[in-house]
Structures are given as C-alpha cells and as structure tokens.
XYZ file of C-alpha atoms in Angstrom:
714
model
C -9.471 -46.953 23.982
C -6.576 -44.815 22.065
C -7.499 -41.974 20.292
C -7.896 -43.370 15.912
C -6.190 -40.801 13.180
C -6.894 -40.765 9.559
C -6.892 -39.554 6.692
C -10.170 -37.970 5.823
C -10.592 -37.922 1.526
C -9.316 -41.285 2.030
C -12.216 -42.314 4.704
C -13.771 -44.056 0.667
C -11.401 -45.839 0.221
C -13.113 -49.629 2.275
C -11.028 -51.642 0.717
C -7.895 -50.473 -0.397
C -5.467 -51.515 2.241
C -1.473 -50.458 2.077
C 0.719 -49.299 -1.229
C 2.297 -51.587 -0.800
C -0.061 -53.629 -1.296
C 2.515 -55.869 -3.617
C 2.190 -59.635 -2.993
C 1.516 -62.454 -1.545
C 3.318 -64.932 -1.559
C 6.794 -66.407 -2.933
C 7.543 -68.749 -4.980
C 9.465 -70.296 -2.008
C 6.350 -69.994 0.116
C 7.858 -67.362 3.137
C 10.969 -66.722 1.994
C 10.402 -63.570 0.141
C 7.101 -61.622 -0.550
C 7.421 -62.547 -4.402
C 4.027 -63.828 -5.777
C 4.697 -65.699 -8.523
C 4.378 -69.365 -9.528
C 6.361 -72.281 -9.378
C 9.665 -72.740 -10.417
C 11.378 -75.954 -10.554
C 14.630 -75.826 -13.016
C 17.207 -74.500 -12.373
C 18.163 -72.531 -9.349
C 14.687 -71.177 -8.157
C 16.562 -69.554 -4.958
C 18.352 -67.138 -6.938
C 15.676 -66.992 -9.896
C 13.499 -65.447 -6.333
C 15.546 -63.575 -4.289
C 15.572 -61.250 -8.330
C 12.079 -61.163 -8.687
C 11.771 -59.979 -4.257
C 14.437 -57.464 -5.767
C 12.439 -56.639 -9.316
C 9.273 -56.362 -7.124
C 11.179 -54.746 -3.794
C 12.135 -52.069 -7.041
C 8.436 -51.323 -8.049
C 7.187 -50.144 -4.315
C 6.750 -46.288 -3.924
C 8.572 -45.956 -0.451
C 11.413 -47.055 1.382
C 12.281 -50.598 0.481
C 16.084 -52.368 0.543
C 16.846 -55.428 0.043
C 20.105 -57.121 0.597
C 21.586 -60.288 -0.784
C 23.808 -62.385 1.120
C 26.788 -61.099 -0.979
C 26.658 -57.924 0.846
C 26.770 -58.581 4.010
C 29.743 -59.365 6.111
C 32.658 -61.829 5.303
C 32.679 -63.426 7.903
C 31.258 -66.908 9.147
C 28.960 -65.478 11.642
C 27.950 -62.092 11.214
C 26.174 -59.373 13.672
C 23.395 -57.701 12.444
C 24.805 -53.970 12.476
C 27.344 -55.341 9.691
C 24.580 -57.052 7.370
C 22.219 -54.318 7.725
C 24.954 -51.713 8.086
C 24.711 -50.004 4.213
C 20.543 -49.379 4.393
C 19.962 -45.979 5.072
C 16.832 -45.460 6.739
C 18.655 -48.355 9.147
C 19.869 -47.448 12.442
C 22.460 -49.577 14.704
C 23.901 -48.852 17.184
C 26.420 -51.931 19.354
C 26.447 -52.094 22.949
C 27.957 -54.113 23.805
C 30.099 -55.609 20.120
C 28.626 -59.281 19.652
C 25.621 -60.780 18.481
C 23.374 -58.999 21.856
C 21.463 -56.098 21.356
C 22.175 -53.292 19.223
C 19.503 -50.799 19.371
C 17.736 -50.672 15.851
C 15.299 -47.824 14.924
C 13.842 -47.203 11.429
C 12.387 -43.462 11.188
C 13.248 -42.844 15.040
C 10.137 -45.944 15.618
C 11.090 -47.644 19.511
C 13.967 -45.512 19.452
C 14.352 -44.511 22.534
C 13.566 -48.383 23.919
C 16.279 -51.199 24.568
C 16.559 -54.073 25.863
C 13.472 -55.126 24.777
C 12.610 -53.687 21.057
C 9.570 -52.549 19.663
C 8.546 -49.347 16.778
C 9.739 -52.422 14.319
C 8.037 -56.120 12.550
C 11.239 -58.441 12.097
C 9.896 -61.315 10.631
C 12.155 -64.815 9.787
C 9.547 -65.922 6.738
C 7.045 -63.291 6.568
C 6.368 -65.033 9.898
C 6.548 -62.583 13.042
C 9.249 -63.407 15.655
C 7.566 -60.074 17.855
C 5.766 -61.272 20.678
C 2.062 -60.686 20.260
C 2.649 -57.276 22.300
C 5.280 -55.764 19.140
C 8.110 -56.513 21.205
C 11.202 -58.241 20.098
C 14.626 -59.855 21.447
C 16.969 -58.250 18.487
C 19.999 -60.778 19.054
C 17.307 -63.532 17.974
C 17.346 -61.981 14.678
C 20.544 -64.319 12.693
C 21.234 -62.843 9.178
C 23.312 -65.339 8.952
C 20.779 -67.417 8.085
C 19.823 -65.363 5.088
C 20.180 -64.987 2.402
C 17.901 -62.199 1.641
C 16.619 -59.665 3.486
C 13.791 -57.402 3.058
C 13.691 -53.762 4.878
C 10.360 -52.286 4.347
C 10.428 -48.156 5.877
C 7.210 -46.717 6.948
C 4.003 -47.638 5.775
C 5.035 -50.418 2.612
C 4.952 -52.696 6.235
C 1.234 -52.005 6.518
C 0.230 -55.536 4.413
C 2.912 -57.545 6.417
C 1.078 -56.410 9.633
C 3.469 -53.366 10.753
C 1.307 -50.342 11.403
C 3.826 -48.464 12.588
C 5.802 -45.644 12.340
C 8.942 -47.457 12.224
C 8.024 -51.347 9.787
C 9.463 -54.302 8.643
C 12.557 -56.760 8.397
C 11.834 -59.895 7.340
C 14.893 -62.936 7.186
C 14.380 -64.630 4.651
C 15.648 -68.297 4.373
C 17.495 -70.190 1.664
C 16.463 -73.783 0.183
C 19.711 -74.653 -2.005
C 21.360 -77.184 -2.942
C 24.585 -77.951 -2.213
C 26.634 -77.556 1.358
C 28.807 -74.390 2.818
C 31.373 -74.718 6.076
C 32.366 -71.021 7.657
C 34.495 -70.696 10.011
C 36.883 -67.497 11.338
C 37.776 -65.910 14.680
C 40.142 -63.078 15.755
C 40.673 -60.433 18.479
C 38.672 -60.253 21.968
C 38.171 -64.217 22.047
C 36.052 -64.758 19.022
C 35.264 -67.885 18.043
C 32.576 -68.346 15.318
C 31.652 -71.233 12.673
C 28.641 -71.854 10.216
C 26.932 -75.218 7.947
C 24.315 -75.389 5.742
C 23.324 -78.044 3.584
C 20.143 -78.566 1.422
C 18.606 -80.477 -2.033
C 16.623 -79.554 -4.651
C 14.317 -82.682 -6.542
C 11.925 -81.922 -9.460
C 8.606 -81.398 -6.346
C 10.607 -81.402 -2.915
C 13.401 -78.668 -1.999
C 15.596 -78.223 2.030
C 18.128 -76.592 3.965
C 19.255 -77.084 7.400
C 21.526 -74.825 8.913
C 23.896 -73.984 12.133
C 25.797 -71.609 13.393
C 27.753 -70.838 16.712
C 29.732 -67.555 17.944
C 31.372 -67.245 21.364
C 33.524 -63.758 22.313
C 35.324 -63.272 25.353
C 34.813 -59.509 24.568
C 36.281 -56.394 24.698
C 35.450 -55.085 27.731
C 35.158 -57.035 31.282
C 32.697 -58.630 32.124
C 32.070 -58.821 28.267
C 31.256 -62.471 27.462
C 28.765 -63.824 25.242
C 27.543 -66.376 23.402
C 24.978 -67.196 20.043
C 23.958 -70.996 18.592
C 21.324 -70.687 16.482
C 20.274 -73.888 13.964
C 16.660 -74.825 12.081
C 15.998 -76.135 9.190
C 13.370 -75.187 5.998
C 10.556 -77.845 3.160
C 9.446 -76.674 0.670
C 6.703 -79.537 -1.360
C 5.470 -78.943 -5.038
C 2.171 -80.136 -3.967
C 0.673 -79.372 -7.164
C 1.297 -77.019 -9.595
C -1.089 -75.077 -7.929
C -0.452 -75.091 -4.689
C 3.392 -74.589 -2.985
C 4.154 -75.098 0.610
C 7.219 -73.859 2.767
C 7.805 -75.182 6.791
C 10.475 -74.141 8.975
C 11.619 -74.844 11.913
C 14.096 -72.861 14.207
C 15.640 -72.497 17.879
C 18.074 -69.655 19.014
C 20.123 -70.231 22.326
C 21.168 -66.649 23.967
C 23.486 -64.758 26.555
C 25.092 -62.222 27.086
C 26.820 -60.212 29.699
C 25.675 -57.209 30.399
C 29.744 -54.618 30.516
C 27.449 -51.712 30.844
C 28.073 -47.487 30.395
C 30.849 -45.439 31.597
C 31.098 -42.234 32.474
C 33.184 -39.567 29.769
C 36.016 -39.901 33.044
C 36.336 -43.654 32.844
C 35.986 -44.525 28.569
C 38.725 -41.440 27.774
C 40.564 -43.927 30.619
C 40.236 -47.016 30.094
C 37.064 -48.180 27.718
C 37.381 -51.907 28.585
C 36.443 -51.133 32.241
C 33.244 -51.714 33.837
C 31.326 -49.085 36.142
C 31.589 -49.904 39.288
C 28.742 -47.575 40.684
C 28.545 -45.039 43.345
C 30.226 -43.274 45.420
C 32.673 -43.209 42.355
C 30.667 -43.152 39.379
C 26.960 -42.163 39.270
C 26.265 -45.314 37.303
C 25.350 -49.647 37.646
C 27.711 -50.957 40.230
C 28.565 -53.947 37.360
C 30.869 -55.643 39.644
C 28.726 -57.113 42.414
C 24.720 -56.538 40.663
C 26.523 -59.135 37.271
C 24.231 -57.939 34.929
C 23.696 -60.754 31.598
C 20.701 -61.366 29.843
C 19.666 -64.903 28.445
C 17.251 -65.730 26.366
C 15.394 -68.617 24.156
C 12.986 -68.805 21.179
C 11.810 -71.638 19.242
C 10.280 -70.756 15.989
C 7.853 -73.092 13.579
C 5.290 -72.209 10.823
C 4.061 -73.059 7.948
C 3.454 -70.794 4.544
C 1.208 -72.520 1.993
C 0.584 -69.877 -1.633
C -1.752 -71.009 -4.197
C -2.635 -69.747 -7.352
C -5.666 -69.842 -9.479
C -5.846 -68.187 -12.620
C -4.929 -63.948 -11.056
C -6.609 -65.073 -8.330
C -3.345 -66.000 -5.664
C -3.876 -67.008 -1.945
C -1.252 -67.109 1.053
C -2.267 -69.658 4.462
C 0.448 -69.177 6.780
C 0.632 -70.544 10.355
C 3.205 -69.237 12.871
C 4.113 -70.224 17.249
C 7.011 -69.324 19.364
C 7.595 -70.414 22.546
C 10.551 -67.631 23.772
C 12.154 -67.705 27.807
C 14.195 -64.226 28.817
C 16.297 -63.900 31.735
C 17.487 -60.142 32.038
C 19.841 -59.942 35.590
C 19.038 -56.003 35.349
C 21.614 -53.654 37.916
C 19.725 -53.835 41.635
C 17.836 -51.253 41.098
C 15.214 -53.239 38.771
C 16.234 -56.974 39.536
C 15.827 -60.254 37.781
C 12.971 -60.206 35.583
C 12.229 -63.190 33.731
C 8.980 -63.601 30.640
C 8.159 -67.238 29.764
C 5.485 -67.693 27.365
C 3.912 -68.745 24.486
C 2.355 -66.829 20.649
C 0.911 -67.473 17.562
C 0.101 -65.504 14.856
C -2.800 -66.685 12.083
C -2.354 -64.897 8.644
C -4.517 -64.506 5.180
C -3.838 -63.008 2.265
C -5.529 -62.568 -1.309
C -3.672 -61.308 -4.171
C -5.593 -60.444 -7.602
C -3.268 -60.015 -10.493
C -4.856 -59.684 -13.936
C -2.126 -58.805 -15.828
C 0.805 -61.283 -15.017
C 3.533 -58.908 -16.180
C 2.134 -56.375 -13.784
C 4.822 -55.612 -10.281
C 2.417 -54.583 -8.410
C -1.376 -56.159 -8.090
C -4.327 -54.626 -8.142
C -5.453 -55.895 -4.970
C -4.969 -57.084 -2.058
C -6.150 -57.991 1.160
C -4.477 -59.036 4.385
C -5.707 -60.051 7.381
C -2.747 -61.185 10.742
C -3.874 -61.913 13.709
C -1.619 -62.791 17.146
C -2.025 -63.545 20.720
C 0.300 -64.881 23.385
C 0.826 -65.094 26.790
C 3.814 -65.310 29.482
C 4.315 -65.306 32.827
C 6.781 -62.580 34.139
C 8.261 -62.628 37.583
C 11.081 -59.977 39.825
C 13.514 -61.712 42.105
C 15.921 -58.825 43.632
C 19.471 -59.284 42.362
C 21.109 -59.971 45.641
C 24.828 -59.979 43.964
C 24.599 -60.792 41.145
C 22.708 -63.721 41.666
C 18.455 -64.401 42.808
C 17.173 -62.923 45.550
C 13.521 -62.719 47.418
C 11.420 -62.634 44.433
C 8.588 -59.712 44.516
C 6.687 -59.769 42.069
C 4.799 -61.806 40.100
C 1.915 -61.157 36.827
C 0.125 -63.101 34.123
C 0.723 -60.846 30.433
C -1.808 -61.822 27.866
C -1.864 -59.759 24.349
C -3.484 -59.763 20.836
C -2.886 -58.244 17.909
C -5.159 -57.857 15.202
C -3.985 -56.521 12.032
C -6.671 -56.024 8.673
C -4.792 -54.517 5.417
C -6.536 -54.041 1.953
C -4.811 -51.511 -0.817
C -4.992 -50.766 -4.939
C -2.661 -50.586 -7.262
C -4.394 -48.938 -10.214
C -2.642 -48.250 -13.447
C -3.308 -43.844 -14.824
C -2.184 -44.403 -18.668
C 1.087 -45.918 -19.062
C 3.409 -44.516 -16.282
C 1.738 -43.647 -13.692
C 0.536 -45.834 -10.618
C -2.266 -44.718 -7.674
C -2.362 -47.280 -5.142
C -4.285 -46.260 -1.757
C -4.645 -48.071 0.981
C -6.266 -48.793 4.496
C -5.226 -50.705 7.545
C -6.695 -51.234 10.688
C -4.858 -52.616 14.194
C -6.873 -53.434 16.896
C -4.984 -55.038 20.325
C -5.328 -55.604 24.163
C -2.741 -56.235 26.785
C -3.591 -57.921 29.960
C -1.911 -58.163 33.639
C -2.864 -60.390 35.908
C -0.917 -59.800 38.797
C -0.264 -62.639 41.008
C 1.540 -61.055 44.078
C -0.148 -62.226 46.857
C 1.005 -61.366 49.510
C 0.547 -57.700 51.668
C 3.875 -56.335 51.150
C 6.701 -56.476 48.468
C 10.550 -56.750 50.568
C 13.417 -54.591 48.910
C 17.572 -55.054 49.569
C 20.076 -51.838 50.527
C 23.146 -51.716 50.461
C 25.766 -50.843 52.766
C 24.631 -54.722 54.953
C 21.848 -55.780 53.136
C 20.092 -55.353 54.057
C 16.138 -56.599 53.605
C 12.994 -54.463 54.535
C 9.114 -54.289 53.727
C 6.539 -51.905 51.154
C 3.102 -51.983 50.705
C 2.455 -53.998 47.404
C -0.143 -52.257 45.235
C -2.048 -54.074 42.497
C -0.568 -53.880 39.374
C -2.696 -55.942 37.419
C -4.381 -53.642 34.444
C -7.046 -54.313 31.090
C -6.097 -52.233 28.266
C -7.404 -51.783 24.524
C -6.780 -49.585 21.299
C -7.543 -49.370 17.795
C -6.557 -47.283 15.725
C -6.954 -47.101 11.200
C -3.774 -46.266 9.285
C -4.645 -44.893 5.362
C -2.467 -44.437 3.135
C -2.017 -42.829 -0.741
C 0.752 -43.131 -2.847
C 1.358 -42.255 -6.581
C 4.400 -43.612 -8.321
C 5.752 -42.239 -11.840
C 8.307 -44.278 -13.803
C 9.567 -42.142 -16.999
C 12.009 -44.865 -18.641
C 12.163 -48.824 -17.128
C 14.850 -47.574 -14.660
C 13.617 -44.183 -12.929
C 10.908 -44.309 -10.737
C 8.966 -40.553 -8.582
C 7.110 -41.515 -6.020
C 4.802 -39.584 -3.651
C 3.083 -40.633 -0.290
C 1.045 -39.882 2.686
C 0.061 -42.582 5.690
C -0.835 -42.876 9.159
C 0.842 -45.326 11.861
C -0.494 -46.589 14.625
C 1.446 -48.751 17.474
C 0.238 -49.790 21.631
C 2.041 -49.646 23.573
C 4.256 -53.271 24.719
C 3.624 -54.536 28.518
C 6.972 -52.869 28.628
C 5.840 -49.588 27.769
C 2.782 -50.395 30.319
C 5.048 -51.753 34.009
C 8.418 -51.203 35.167
C 10.178 -51.270 37.928
C 9.821 -47.588 40.387
C 12.467 -46.806 43.462
C 15.054 -47.959 43.089
C 18.669 -46.825 42.752
C 22.335 -47.773 42.215
C 22.333 -49.758 46.239
C 18.287 -50.292 46.646
C 16.204 -52.439 44.586
C 12.975 -51.588 43.931
C 10.281 -49.993 46.050
C 6.852 -50.975 43.524
C 5.678 -50.720 39.936
C 4.634 -48.095 37.678
C 2.007 -49.206 35.239
C 1.212 -45.580 33.286
C -2.061 -45.539 31.466
C -0.446 -44.315 28.054
C -2.513 -43.880 24.723
C -1.035 -45.890 21.379
C 1.082 -43.898 19.195
C 0.447 -41.746 15.534
C 1.612 -39.947 13.065
C 0.810 -38.410 9.934
C 4.261 -39.008 7.584
C 4.323 -37.198 4.151
C 6.878 -38.683 1.802
C 8.560 -38.326 -1.466
C 11.575 -40.389 -3.091
C 13.313 -41.636 -6.304
C 14.694 -45.202 -6.895
C 16.458 -45.491 -9.999
C 19.845 -46.032 -12.458
C 21.906 -43.027 -13.789
C 24.509 -44.630 -16.059
C 26.137 -46.102 -13.694
C 24.550 -45.078 -10.549
C 21.902 -47.034 -8.677
C 20.169 -44.210 -6.168
C 17.961 -44.601 -3.509
C 16.394 -41.840 -2.211
C 13.635 -41.349 0.361
C 12.890 -37.586 2.339
C 9.767 -37.605 5.045
C 8.208 -35.912 7.673
C 6.130 -37.044 10.131
C 4.234 -35.388 12.649
C 3.727 -37.787 15.426
C 1.337 -37.642 18.584
C 1.428 -39.027 21.946
C 5.250 -40.857 21.554
C 6.204 -43.606 23.000
C 9.418 -41.979 24.768
C 10.969 -44.342 27.716
C 12.417 -43.785 30.896
C 15.662 -44.701 32.854
C 16.857 -44.661 36.399
C 19.850 -42.931 37.826
C 21.663 -46.380 36.940
C 20.377 -46.576 34.069
C 17.887 -49.663 34.183
C 14.942 -49.070 32.165
C 11.551 -47.876 33.777
C 7.647 -48.333 32.634
C 7.448 -45.598 29.518
C 5.596 -42.069 28.893
C 3.431 -40.486 26.054
C 5.313 -37.256 24.891
C 2.482 -34.634 23.525
C 3.891 -33.984 20.081
C 7.088 -34.558 17.119
C 8.331 -34.608 15.453
C 10.668 -36.670 12.929
C 12.130 -35.341 9.896
C 14.673 -37.563 7.391
C 16.294 -38.315 4.400
C 17.271 -41.545 3.082
C 19.649 -42.281 0.539
C 21.996 -44.446 -1.031
C 23.758 -44.566 -3.524
C 26.261 -48.068 -5.498
C 28.316 -47.937 -9.034
C 31.805 -48.984 -10.350
C 33.541 -45.304 -9.742
C 36.484 -46.739 -11.766
C 37.148 -50.751 -13.476
C 37.458 -52.640 -10.333
C 35.933 -50.388 -7.723
C 33.193 -50.044 -6.865
C 31.713 -47.882 -3.910
C 28.508 -48.218 -1.998
C 27.433 -45.124 0.333
C 24.122 -45.498 3.094
C 23.674 -42.069 4.022
C 20.921 -40.856 7.005
C 20.147 -38.044 8.050
C 17.154 -37.701 11.029
C 15.981 -34.669 12.775
C 13.845 -35.683 15.908
C 12.657 -32.967 17.540
C 9.635 -31.895 20.671
C 7.381 -29.742 19.593
C 6.858 -27.379 21.803
C 6.766 -29.761 24.748
C 6.075 -27.341 27.793
C 9.291 -28.648 29.861
C 11.203 -29.263 26.835
C 11.215 -27.052 24.487
C 11.689 -28.031 21.003
C 14.225 -30.180 21.811
C 16.123 -33.119 19.798
C 15.356 -36.328 20.715
C 17.842 -38.124 22.746
C 18.963 -40.761 20.657
C 18.394 -40.767 17.308
C 22.421 -39.694 15.339
C 21.879 -36.560 13.650
C 23.745 -37.711 10.212
C 25.006 -41.339 9.779
C 27.134 -42.306 7.045
C 28.120 -45.584 6.354
C 31.577 -45.788 2.656
C 32.417 -49.031 1.288
C 34.556 -49.392 -1.690
C 35.755 -53.130 -3.191
C 38.266 -53.282 -5.266
C 39.038 -56.519 -6.881
C 42.349 -56.822 -7.487
C 42.477 -60.294 -9.769
C 40.092 -61.983 -10.289
C 40.111 -64.590 -7.312
C 41.424 -61.545 -5.229
C 39.108 -58.950 -3.480
C 40.004 -56.224 -0.804
C 37.391 -53.416 0.698
C 37.223 -50.518 3.002
C 34.489 -49.321 4.918
C 34.157 -46.026 6.334
C 31.588 -45.941 9.846
C 31.145 -41.959 10.424
C 29.261 -40.003 12.952
C 30.298 -36.477 11.926
C 28.229 -34.689 14.936
C 27.341 -34.378 18.775
C 23.882 -37.252 19.644
C 21.988 -36.069 22.603
C 22.090 -38.760 25.255
C 18.988 -36.658 27.859
C 15.870 -35.326 26.463
C 17.126 -32.342 27.668
C 19.525 -31.512 25.752
C 22.309 -30.862 28.300
C 24.610 -34.158 27.879
C 25.746 -35.241 24.158
C 27.500 -38.527 22.805
C 31.224 -37.164 20.473
C 31.342 -37.314 16.798
C 33.351 -40.314 15.741
C 34.150 -42.413 13.463
C 35.636 -46.595 12.566
C 37.080 -47.406 9.663
C 37.547 -51.216 8.348
C 39.088 -52.996 6.091
C 38.808 -56.360 5.244
C 39.983 -59.008 1.912
C 38.856 -62.584 0.578
C 40.281 -64.801 -1.859
C 39.112 -67.116 -4.019
C 42.111 -70.015 -3.596
C 39.464 -72.422 -6.073
C 35.871 -72.961 -6.780
C 35.427 -74.063 -3.336
C 37.379 -72.378 -0.997
C 38.332 -69.306 0.416
C 39.286 -67.897 3.246
C 39.285 -64.129 4.515
C 41.078 -60.702 6.786
C 39.657 -58.002 8.623
C 40.760 -55.469 10.387
C 37.932 -53.148 12.552
C 38.656 -50.119 14.059
C 42.063 -49.763 12.187
C 43.270 -46.562 13.875
C 42.055 -47.482 17.463
C 39.598 -44.826 17.887
C 38.325 -44.671 21.488
C 34.139 -43.264 20.870
C 31.202 -44.415 22.421
C 29.013 -46.249 19.981
C 26.092 -46.594 21.781
C 24.517 -44.485 25.119
C 21.859 -44.862 27.149
C 18.825 -42.298 26.721
C 17.686 -40.996 29.254
C 14.937 -38.286 30.319
C 17.328 -35.960 32.500
C 20.612 -36.720 32.590
C 22.547 -35.657 35.927
C 27.089 -34.880 35.426
C 29.298 -37.515 35.899
C 26.355 -39.611 35.111
C 27.544 -43.478 32.946
C 25.859 -43.508 29.917
C 28.590 -43.964 27.028
C 28.679 -47.649 25.777
C 32.573 -48.365 24.181
C 33.389 -48.955 21.053
C 35.536 -51.958 20.348
C 39.058 -51.539 20.072
C 41.351 -52.231 17.167
C 40.147 -55.630 16.054
C 41.511 -59.067 13.694
C 39.872 -61.757 12.541
C 40.629 -64.244 9.507
C 38.439 -67.395 8.717
C 38.094 -70.054 6.039
C 34.399 -71.291 3.661
C 34.057 -73.713 1.891
C 31.224 -74.821 -0.901
C 30.025 -78.053 -2.305
C-alpha cells in the first residue's frame, strides 16, 4: 500500500471535496461542467459555453476555457495549436502532426511518453484515459470540440483527478447547422472536416468527421488520423436532460526518432541510422511506428429537483494500440476495454451563486487488456517473447463546500480519496524468452522470469481554498492541497537489456510507491481597464515522484521513484486590446522543477522541463471581413535533456503568420506560414537520467511551411 498523505487540520471536513467542487453537469449533459437547467430557446450551445466561462472564472485555482474562436484557423487543428495560449499547459511537439506531443501541467507525467499520464483527459466529462490512468494523447481531438476546459492542479479533483497536473475536458458541440472545411499545404499535409447538427424543442444533435494526412517534414515521418462521432441530447422533461455520445478515432504515424546535435544542425530531415554512426535507434532498419484506435460510447443524465442537482454518467472505451519500438524494446500490442461510472450531487440553494454550496462526486473505472510483445525484426514482427493480462481499477471520491463569509469572501474546504489496483498476470508459459542480435540476426534464449504483480494504492487529498472578490471583475485566491498519483502499468512493467542492435533480455517490475505532493498556490483573476489577467503562482513539495528511464536507443523502460523533488512555477495569461482593431494575447509559463538533495542528482533540474515558455499572439482586423495575425513561440533558456544536467537543448524562437478572409456569411478562406524564418531547432527531446556524449536525443521541429484552406457554414 502506498503512503497516505494528508493535512491534519483539514481532517474535520469529513464530507468536504475539492474547492472546485463547483457544479455537477451542464445544461447539455457532459459537454461542460456547468450546472443549469436546460435552455430550449435560442442558441443553447453559446449560452452554455458562456455560462461555463463564468463559472470557471469563479473557481479559486488555475482554470481556463478555450472556445472554438481561440483555436487555430486550420480545418483540423493540432493539440499544440489548440492549447498554445493556455498558461501552465506545456505542449512539446514530437513529429509535427496529430501524433504524440508531450503534454504536461505542473510537471505531472513530465517524463513519460509515448503513453502519457499525470493528466485526466475527458471527452464530455468522461475519461479517454484507461483505468490505470494512462492515455494516448493523439486520440484527443480539439477539432471536434467547441469548448476545451482546463483544470490545473487540485481544481480537477471533483472530476476524478487527484493527480498533480489536473484535467482537460474536450466538450462536444450541440448546435444546428452545417460546417465544412478543407485545407492542405507543406510536407504533404491534407485535411478536411465536416459537422452537421439539429436543434428542436426537445432534441438536439451534432455529428462530425475529420481526417488529416501528412507526408512529414522528415524521412519516415508520415501520419494520419480519422475521427468521427455524434452526440444527441434530449430534454426528457423540464427536470431531466440526457446526452448520449459515440466516437471512433483511428490514428497512425511513423516514429522518425531523435537525432544527435550534429545531425540536427546538418540536416534536420534525416533519421538516425544507429551505431556506429550515432548512439541512438536504427530507424532505417527498425521502422518504428504507432497505430492506435479507440471506440468510445457514453451518456450523461442531469436531474434538477429544486435546489438539488444530480449527474449520472456511464462511459466505455475500447482501445487498440500497436507500438513498433526500435529493436531494444520490440513490438508492443495492447488491446482492451475500460468502463467508467460516475455520480455527482450538488446542493445550490442560491440560484444566483456561481458555485454550489455543497458538491460530492464518486467515479469508478475498471479495465483489462491483453498485452503482447514481439521482437522487432527489421520493421516487422519477429518471434513473440511476452504475453500479459493487465487489470486496473481506480475509485475516486470527493466532496466539497463553498461557504460564503460575508459578501466578498468564500471558504472552500475539500477532501478526496483515491484507491487504485494494478494487476498483471504473466501468461508466458515457456522457460526461456528469445532474443535477436545484430549483426547476423542471431536468435538466442534467455531465462524467463515471472513478471506477475498485484499492487494496490490508496490516499487522501485534502484541500482548503479561500477567495476574495473586491468587485465583480476581480478575484484573489489562495489554496493549499494534496495530490495522489498511483503508477500506471507502463510504469510498473518495462523491458530491460535491449540495445540499439539487440532485443530485450527480460522485464523490470519495480515496486513503486504512489506519487504525492503538497501544493500551495495564490492567484489573481480579473480585468484592469481593457486587459484581462489570469495569474497563478504555485510551489509543490513532491514525494516519490514517478520518473522514467530510457535505454541508449531512447526506448522507454520502467519508472522509478525519486526521493524528494520541488515543482515551482508561475502561470500568467494576459489578453487585451492594444490599439483599435489590434488585440494581443500572452501565455507565459515559468517552471523550476528540481531534485531536493538527491543522493545522486543533488539539486539538479528535472530533465525535459523548459524553464520559460512564452506564447504571444497578435491579431489585427484590417477590415470587418479580413483578419491577419502573428504568433511567437519562444523558449528563451536551455532545457536539460537528462537528470544529471550534462546535456541541454538550445533556446529557440519560432514565428508564425496567419490570415482569414470572410467572402460572405457562408464562406471564408485562410492561409498560414509556420516557422517563418525557417529556424532549425529541437521542438522536443528525449528525457534521460544520464545522457552520453553524441547521443541521439533531439527531435527536430518543422521547417518553414505554407498552408491554405476554405471554410463553409450553412
């Protein structure tokens, strides 16, 4: 059992939940977390989205709402484009398309990729994460969302996320009309999307499909994604509304892999040929690739009885994931289903209050999957060397109060509890496992050691927040909270013994503790003249941080627990009108993540976390129908590649341009230039514990690209 953590002075709040214990469910069930009766007049979606923004702004913590107008102009925006202007959310691009960018909030799950953890990712309020907390980031689709809600830190506890990072909810639209868009451009990019919907007195629905293809900036860099889904909402009575949704996403991309610094500077479009040319994977021979698909179905029902509001949800996902790693890890296949049920209750005696007086939530996820490993034999399946049955459950309970103290102050105590199990049955029946080595392609045998395990974790996550509203436009807040993050199966089971020219000799099954942290934060959210400011500063004392290890070819191994680490940061968002017709938006994220007196790493910085990340966007309305814009992505300081701080990625700045012209009420055209000055840079890196000189660790960003397209709305 993992260590439990708590704040003693909050133990009295036996029924408290998260300070974001805000609301149960939206007028359009599951689309947002707004808690309102259904609106059947006018544009219900825009009404609901606006309510969501108002209520998010009342939460004493780090939150953000991104509407469709805030996303990229392209037909199928990428996750990095959609989240670029959200302070505190760091998205590092890997291969340029809708593949597997590294997404982290406050350093949670910083060092794990290609399968992510540390953030709860939701569609319409139900998780796309598997029951063990892992998720495939490329399955998240901002292009099919009209609103993205971001909950940083403890504000996500009420959604079933007790992790340090928080949660991101992709809310599907329900609106009448039809939207079509198509575009393409450099590096063989082609994309198209379509959405249509209806809205009647008692029923509404929306159906969408999008597809993107890309040849890639680099060799062995192709990618594709197709996603389709539908949502139907019914007002069963004046008191009961139900939303049902279904979706399917098919994702595939080549893994072009890292380069050495000299190779990056000489030709960023190339791939690593492995030893002896570079200390890294042999991409030319092993042809690493990922193919993943997920089927999702769910429903949310909202019941309003005077001051009492209930939310009932049920969701199911079935996920297939094939990852052809370099030979050092092999070809891993994972296939299985996950079921999630949730219940929420809120008591809101004051109909005008933005937050309910009391809210409680229970969420339970369980899932199982079959995982197999084959040797990667020159880009194809070689002999099998492992078979496992993986099971996981996660129970999340939370409750919270928002107690007014006078006219301007609110106190929000909360308490959450998480219990998780992780089970692995090793089904490999042979006494040995095969191993392939180059040169010569010789197969040998190694003893097979049983990898089975049965782990359980439980912990409390109390929090206390206070907010002060000096006027209707401003809020100052402070909070102290605990987080609790059990490991995933990818932390608990990893291959070992592989090299760039040989397959693994076995597996590691470390006895990991859950990651816990105590976080204090203060913030200000409000308006000043023509400017809107959202600022949060936090400091986290983290115990048993889950960090990842990689072999010399860059393949992910099992995780380990660091002793003590410190995560400190600042999240700043500023929006305003600079001149008549000229608006600006700034998202600045400061991160100082360090070991705290580690016996080996001292007070070194954690690898992979850029210290400063700046996104600046300007948009100018040339005429009523023509907009032009520019964006700057700037990482002004070097970023450590390894925890020993021996290797760094250089600072960089990339400038993009875009424009959109509305031909008439139905049609518009858009264009964009990315990486205007054709900067050669590493958009991301591998994350290592100890790097070696000349190791392939740098993932090149795209060179200059040109894109154009057309949109139609009826």
